[in-house]
Amino acid sequence: GVPTSSGVAQESPDNYFAWYQAGVWDVDSMGVPPTRNNDWSFAKWAQHARYADRVGLDANQPHFYWQSGVEKEERFKDERDWTFVSRDLPSFSATEENFFLFQPEFQKGIQCRFGERGVTAATHFDGGRNMVAMMTGAKRYILSPPRECGKLGIVTARNNPIFRHSLLNFGHLNHMDDTSMPEDEREWLELAGTAAALSTVLKAGEVLYIPSHWFHYITSVQKSAQCNVRSGIDKEGDEVFGGYDDVTNKCMPGGM
């Protein structure tokens, strides 16, 4: 049979999933991490995702996320030893340049993300040019160019476990009249509201290209599965939208 691919379920106390570097997170000074891995099987995750589609979970209820993928070395193995991920996405697992793979030598593997309705991934940027393919379901992507780095609450300290990511939850824009909202959060949300952005819903069978250093904030609008591949960094950027220099020298103390 075709080799399977392993994965892990992740959970959050609400619908907001903020990436963090586990080895740097200090529980004593920073409290409980925003997410954690659990022991769910894919079947159990999928069952809960179908339930979330049916009932529409409240944003403050626990949500669950499944992650899988393959290492960059797999594409150099005999194809009979490839997992189904590499077999089903031959353009992503190729060793030669193609429409989806800019610099094969810098391919970092294939990452697959399975979200249930409402799951939201915090704003962040990646260095590698990113091709995102939606297998099933749909996700909403809110994209902002690199020059907007200073408006999005991006954590710029390299030793911070949230580095390159923001903890701003845009769902809170619906609660700006709530007097219990911390003032610094309100100010950051107001500033983020002035950032240039575009929104698109990526549906099954579609591929989204996210250039190097572009910010993205992602919400699953239903049970969904997407896989992405990154290959090579574009440091030149664009004179209108910005690029590497905007997210490093202009936004981060000391650059990257």
CSV table of C-alpha atoms in Angstrom, one decimal:
chain,number,residue,atom,x,y,z
A,1,GLY,CA,0.0,0.0,0.0
A,2,VAL,CA,0.9,3.7,-0.1
A,3,PRO,CA,2.8,4.8,2.9
A,4,THR,CA,0.8,7.0,5.3
A,5,SER,CA,1.7,10.4,6.7
A,6,SER,CA,1.7,11.1,10.4
A,7,GLY,CA,0.1,14.1,12.0
A,8,VAL,CA,-0.9,15.8,15.3
A,9,ALA,CA,-4.0,17.4,16.7
A,10,GLN,CA,-3.7,20.8,18.3
A,11,GLU,CA,-6.3,22.5,20.5
A,12,SER,CA,-7.0,26.1,21.7
A,13,PRO,CA,-9.4,27.2,24.4
A,14,ASP,CA,-11.1,29.4,21.7
A,15,ASN,CA,-11.0,29.7,17.9
A,16,TYR,CA,-7.7,31.7,17.9
A,17,PHE,CA,-4.5,29.7,17.2
A,18,ALA,CA,-1.3,31.7,17.9
A,19,TRP,CA,1.9,30.0,16.8
A,20,TYR,CA,4.7,30.0,19.4
A,21,GLN,CA,8.1,28.4,19.7
A,22,ALA,CA,7.6,25.9,22.5
A,23,GLY,CA,11.2,25.7,23.6
A,24,VAL,CA,11.3,29.4,24.3
A,25,TRP,CA,7.9,29.8,26.0
A,26,ASP,CA,8.4,30.2,29.8
A,27,VAL,CA,5.3,29.1,31.7
A,28,ASP,CA,6.4,30.8,34.9
A,29,SER,CA,6.6,34.3,33.4
A,30,MET,CA,4.2,34.0,30.4
A,31,GLY,CA,1.5,31.7,31.7
A,32,VAL,CA,-0.2,28.8,29.9
A,33,PRO,CA,0.8,28.6,26.2
A,34,PRO,CA,-2.0,29.7,23.7
A,35,THR,CA,-2.3,26.2,22.2
A,36,ARG,CA,-1.3,22.6,23.0
A,37,ASN,CA,-1.0,19.3,21.2
A,38,ASN,CA,-3.4,16.5,22.3
A,39,ASP,CA,-3.7,12.8,21.6
A,40,TRP,CA,-6.6,12.9,19.1
A,41,SER,CA,-6.5,10.6,16.0
A,42,PHE,CA,-7.3,12.1,12.6
A,43,ALA,CA,-10.7,10.3,12.7
A,44,LYS,CA,-11.6,11.9,16.1
A,45,TRP,CA,-10.6,15.4,14.8
A,46,ALA,CA,-12.6,14.9,11.6
A,47,GLN,CA,-15.7,13.9,13.6
A,48,HIS,CA,-15.4,17.1,15.7
A,49,ALA,CA,-14.9,19.2,12.6
A,50,ARG,CA,-18.1,17.8,11.1
A,51,TYR,CA,-19.8,18.7,14.3
A,52,ALA,CA,-18.4,22.2,14.2
A,53,ASP,CA,-19.8,22.6,10.7
A,54,ARG,CA,-23.3,21.5,11.8
A,55,VAL,CA,-23.6,23.7,14.9
A,56,GLY,CA,-21.3,26.7,14.3
A,57,LEU,CA,-19.2,26.7,17.5
A,58,ASP,CA,-19.0,30.0,19.5
A,59,ALA,CA,-15.7,31.7,19.1
A,60,ASN,CA,-15.0,31.2,22.8
A,61,GLN,CA,-15.5,27.4,22.8
A,62,PRO,CA,-12.5,25.1,22.3
A,63,HIS,CA,-11.4,24.5,18.7
A,64,PHE,CA,-9.2,21.9,17.1
A,65,TYR,CA,-6.7,21.8,14.3
A,66,TRP,CA,-4.8,18.9,12.6
A,67,GLN,CA,-1.3,19.3,11.1
A,68,SER,CA,0.5,16.9,8.9
A,69,GLY,CA,3.0,16.9,6.0
A,70,VAL,CA,6.3,15.5,4.8
A,71,GLU,CA,10.0,16.4,5.2
A,72,LYS,CA,11.9,17.9,2.4
A,73,GLU,CA,14.1,14.8,2.1
A,74,GLU,CA,11.2,12.6,1.0
A,75,ARG,CA,11.2,13.8,-2.6
A,76,PHE,CA,14.7,12.3,-3.1
A,77,LYS,CA,13.5,8.8,-2.1
A,78,ASP,CA,12.2,6.1,-4.5
A,79,GLU,CA,8.7,7.2,-5.4
A,80,ARG,CA,7.4,3.9,-4.1
A,81,ASP,CA,8.4,5.1,-0.7
A,82,TRP,CA,6.6,8.4,-1.0
A,83,THR,CA,3.7,9.1,1.3
A,84,PHE,CA,0.3,9.9,-0.3
A,85,VAL,CA,1.0,13.6,0.3
A,86,SER,CA,4.0,13.6,-2.1
A,87,ARG,CA,2.2,11.3,-4.6
A,88,ASP,CA,-0.9,13.5,-4.7
A,89,LEU,CA,1.1,16.7,-5.0
A,90,PRO,CA,3.8,15.9,-7.6
A,91,SER,CA,4.4,19.6,-8.4
A,92,PHE,CA,5.0,20.3,-4.8
A,93,SER,CA,7.4,17.3,-4.3
A,94,ALA,CA,9.3,17.8,-7.5
A,95,THR,CA,13.1,18.2,-7.6
A,96,GLU,CA,13.0,20.5,-10.6
A,97,GLU,CA,11.6,24.0,-11.0
A,98,ASN,CA,8.0,24.3,-12.1
A,99,PHE,CA,5.1,26.7,-11.9
A,100,PHE,CA,4.6,26.0,-8.2
A,101,LEU,CA,8.2,25.5,-7.1
A,102,PHE,CA,10.5,28.5,-7.6
A,103,GLN,CA,13.8,27.1,-6.2
A,104,PRO,CA,13.5,23.4,-5.6
A,105,GLU,CA,16.8,23.4,-3.7
A,106,PHE,CA,15.2,25.5,-1.0
A,107,GLN,CA,12.0,23.5,-0.7
A,108,LYS,CA,11.2,23.0,3.0
A,109,GLY,CA,8.8,20.1,2.7
A,110,ILE,CA,5.1,20.1,2.3
A,111,GLN,CA,2.9,21.3,5.2
A,112,CYS,CA,-0.8,20.3,5.4
A,113,ARG,CA,-3.2,22.0,7.6
A,114,PHE,CA,-6.7,20.8,8.4
A,115,GLY,CA,-9.0,23.4,10.0
A,116,GLU,CA,-12.5,23.2,11.4
A,117,ARG,CA,-15.1,26.0,11.0
A,118,GLY,CA,-13.9,29.1,12.8
A,119,VAL,CA,-10.3,28.2,13.4
A,120,THR,CA,-8.2,31.3,12.9
A,121,ALA,CA,-4.4,31.4,12.5
A,122,ALA,CA,-2.7,34.6,13.8
A,123,THR,CA,-1.2,37.1,11.4
A,124,HIS,CA,2.4,36.3,10.4
A,125,PHE,CA,4.8,36.3,7.5
A,126,ASP,CA,7.1,33.7,6.0
A,127,GLY,CA,10.3,34.3,4.2
A,128,GLY,CA,9.8,31.6,1.5
A,129,ARG,CA,7.6,32.2,-1.5
A,130,ASN,CA,4.5,30.3,-0.6
A,131,MET,CA,2.0,28.3,-2.8
A,132,VAL,CA,-1.1,27.3,-0.9
A,133,ALA,CA,-3.4,24.6,-2.4
A,134,MET,CA,-6.9,24.1,-1.0
A,135,MET,CA,-7.9,20.4,-1.2
A,136,THR,CA,-11.3,20.6,0.3
A,137,GLY,CA,-13.5,23.2,2.1
A,138,ALA,CA,-12.6,26.9,2.1
A,139,LYS,CA,-10.5,29.4,4.1
A,140,ARG,CA,-10.5,33.1,4.2
A,141,TYR,CA,-7.1,34.8,3.8
A,142,ILE,CA,-6.5,38.4,4.8
A,143,LEU,CA,-3.3,39.6,3.2
A,144,SER,CA,-1.2,42.7,4.0
A,145,PRO,CA,2.0,43.8,2.2
A,146,PRO,CA,5.3,44.0,4.0
A,147,ARG,CA,5.3,47.8,4.3
A,148,GLU,CA,2.4,47.5,6.8
A,149,CYS,CA,4.6,45.6,9.3
A,150,GLY,CA,4.5,48.5,11.9
A,151,LYS,CA,0.7,48.5,12.0
A,152,LEU,CA,0.0,44.8,12.6
A,153,GLY,CA,1.4,44.2,16.1
A,154,ILE,CA,4.1,41.9,14.8
A,155,VAL,CA,6.4,40.7,17.6
A,156,THR,CA,9.8,41.8,16.4
A,157,ALA,CA,12.1,40.5,19.1
A,158,ARG,CA,14.0,37.4,17.9
A,159,ASN,CA,14.1,35.8,21.3
A,160,ASN,CA,10.4,36.1,21.8
A,161,PRO,CA,8.4,32.8,21.3
A,162,ILE,CA,5.9,34.7,19.1
A,163,PHE,CA,8.6,36.2,16.8
A,164,ARG,CA,7.3,37.1,13.3
A,165,HIS,CA,3.7,36.7,14.5
A,166,SER,CA,1.0,39.0,15.9
A,167,LEU,CA,-1.4,38.3,18.8
A,168,LEU,CA,-4.0,40.7,17.5
A,169,ASN,CA,-7.3,38.9,17.1
A,170,PHE,CA,-9.3,40.8,14.4
A,171,GLY,CA,-12.4,39.1,15.7
A,172,HIS,CA,-12.2,41.5,18.5
A,173,LEU,CA,-13.0,44.4,16.1
A,174,ASN,CA,-16.6,43.5,16.8
A,175,HIS,CA,-16.2,44.4,20.4
A,176,MET,CA,-14.5,47.8,20.2
A,177,ASP,CA,-17.4,49.2,22.4
A,178,ASP,CA,-16.6,46.8,25.2
A,179,THR,CA,-15.2,48.9,28.0
A,180,SER,CA,-13.4,45.9,29.4
A,181,MET,CA,-11.1,45.7,26.4
A,182,PRO,CA,-7.5,46.6,27.3
A,183,GLU,CA,-6.6,50.0,26.0
A,184,ASP,CA,-3.4,48.8,24.3
A,185,GLU,CA,-5.3,46.2,22.4
A,186,ARG,CA,-7.9,48.8,21.4
A,187,GLU,CA,-5.1,51.1,20.1
A,188,TRP,CA,-3.4,48.3,18.2
A,189,LEU,CA,-6.7,47.2,16.6
A,190,GLU,CA,-7.5,50.8,15.6
A,191,LEU,CA,-4.0,51.1,14.0
A,192,ALA,CA,-4.3,47.7,12.2
A,193,GLY,CA,-7.6,49.0,10.8
A,194,THR,CA,-5.6,51.5,8.8
A,195,ALA,CA,-3.3,48.9,7.2
A,196,ALA,CA,-3.7,48.1,3.5
A,197,ALA,CA,-5.2,44.7,3.2
A,198,LEU,CA,-7.1,42.4,0.8
A,199,SER,CA,-9.4,39.5,1.6
A,200,THR,CA,-10.0,36.4,-0.5
A,201,VAL,CA,-11.7,33.0,0.1
A,202,LEU,CA,-9.6,30.1,-1.2
A,203,LYS,CA,-11.9,27.2,-2.3
A,204,ALA,CA,-11.2,23.6,-3.1
A,205,GLY,CA,-9.2,23.2,-6.3
A,206,GLU,CA,-7.7,26.7,-6.1
A,207,VAL,CA,-4.1,27.8,-5.3
A,208,LEU,CA,-3.0,31.0,-3.7
A,209,TYR,CA,0.4,32.5,-4.1
A,210,ILE,CA,1.7,34.4,-1.1
A,211,PRO,CA,4.9,36.4,-1.9
A,212,SER,CA,7.8,36.5,0.5
A,213,HIS,CA,7.2,38.6,3.6
A,214,TRP,CA,3.5,39.2,3.0
A,215,PHE,CA,1.3,39.0,6.1
A,216,HIS,CA,-1.6,36.6,6.2
A,217,TYR,CA,-4.4,36.0,8.7
A,218,ILE,CA,-6.4,32.8,8.0
A,219,THR,CA,-9.8,31.6,9.0
A,220,SER,CA,-11.4,28.3,8.1
A,221,VAL,CA,-15.0,29.0,7.0
A,222,GLN,CA,-15.8,25.3,7.1
A,223,LYS,CA,-14.0,21.9,7.6
A,224,SER,CA,-11.0,22.3,5.3
A,225,ALA,CA,-7.7,20.9,4.2
A,226,GLN,CA,-4.9,22.8,2.5
A,227,CYS,CA,-1.3,22.0,1.7
A,228,ASN,CA,1.5,24.5,1.0
A,229,VAL,CA,5.1,24.5,-0.2
A,230,ARG,CA,7.7,27.2,0.2
A,231,SER,CA,10.8,27.5,-2.0
A,232,GLY,CA,13.2,30.3,-2.0
A,233,ILE,CA,13.2,33.9,-0.6
A,234,ASP,CA,12.5,37.0,-2.7
A,235,LYS,CA,14.5,39.8,-1.0
A,236,GLU,CA,13.8,42.4,-3.7
A,237,GLY,CA,10.2,42.9,-3.0
A,238,ASP,CA,8.1,45.5,-4.7
A,239,GLU,CA,8.5,49.3,-4.7
A,240,VAL,CA,4.8,49.8,-4.0
A,241,PHE,CA,4.2,47.0,-1.5
A,242,GLY,CA,7.6,46.6,0.1
A,243,GLY,CA,9.6,43.5,0.9
A,244,TYR,CA,12.4,42.1,3.0
A,245,ASP,CA,13.8,45.5,4.0
A,246,ASP,CA,10.3,46.5,5.4
A,247,VAL,CA,10.0,43.6,7.7
A,248,THR,CA,13.6,43.6,8.9
A,249,ASN,CA,15.5,46.9,8.9
A,250,LYS,CA,12.5,49.2,9.0
A,251,CYS,CA,10.3,47.1,11.4
A,252,MET,CA,12.6,45.0,13.6
A,253,PRO,CA,15.4,46.3,15.9
A,254,GLY,CA,18.6,45.1,14.4
A,255,GLY,CA,16.9,43.4,11.5
A,256,MET,CA,16.6,39.6,11.1
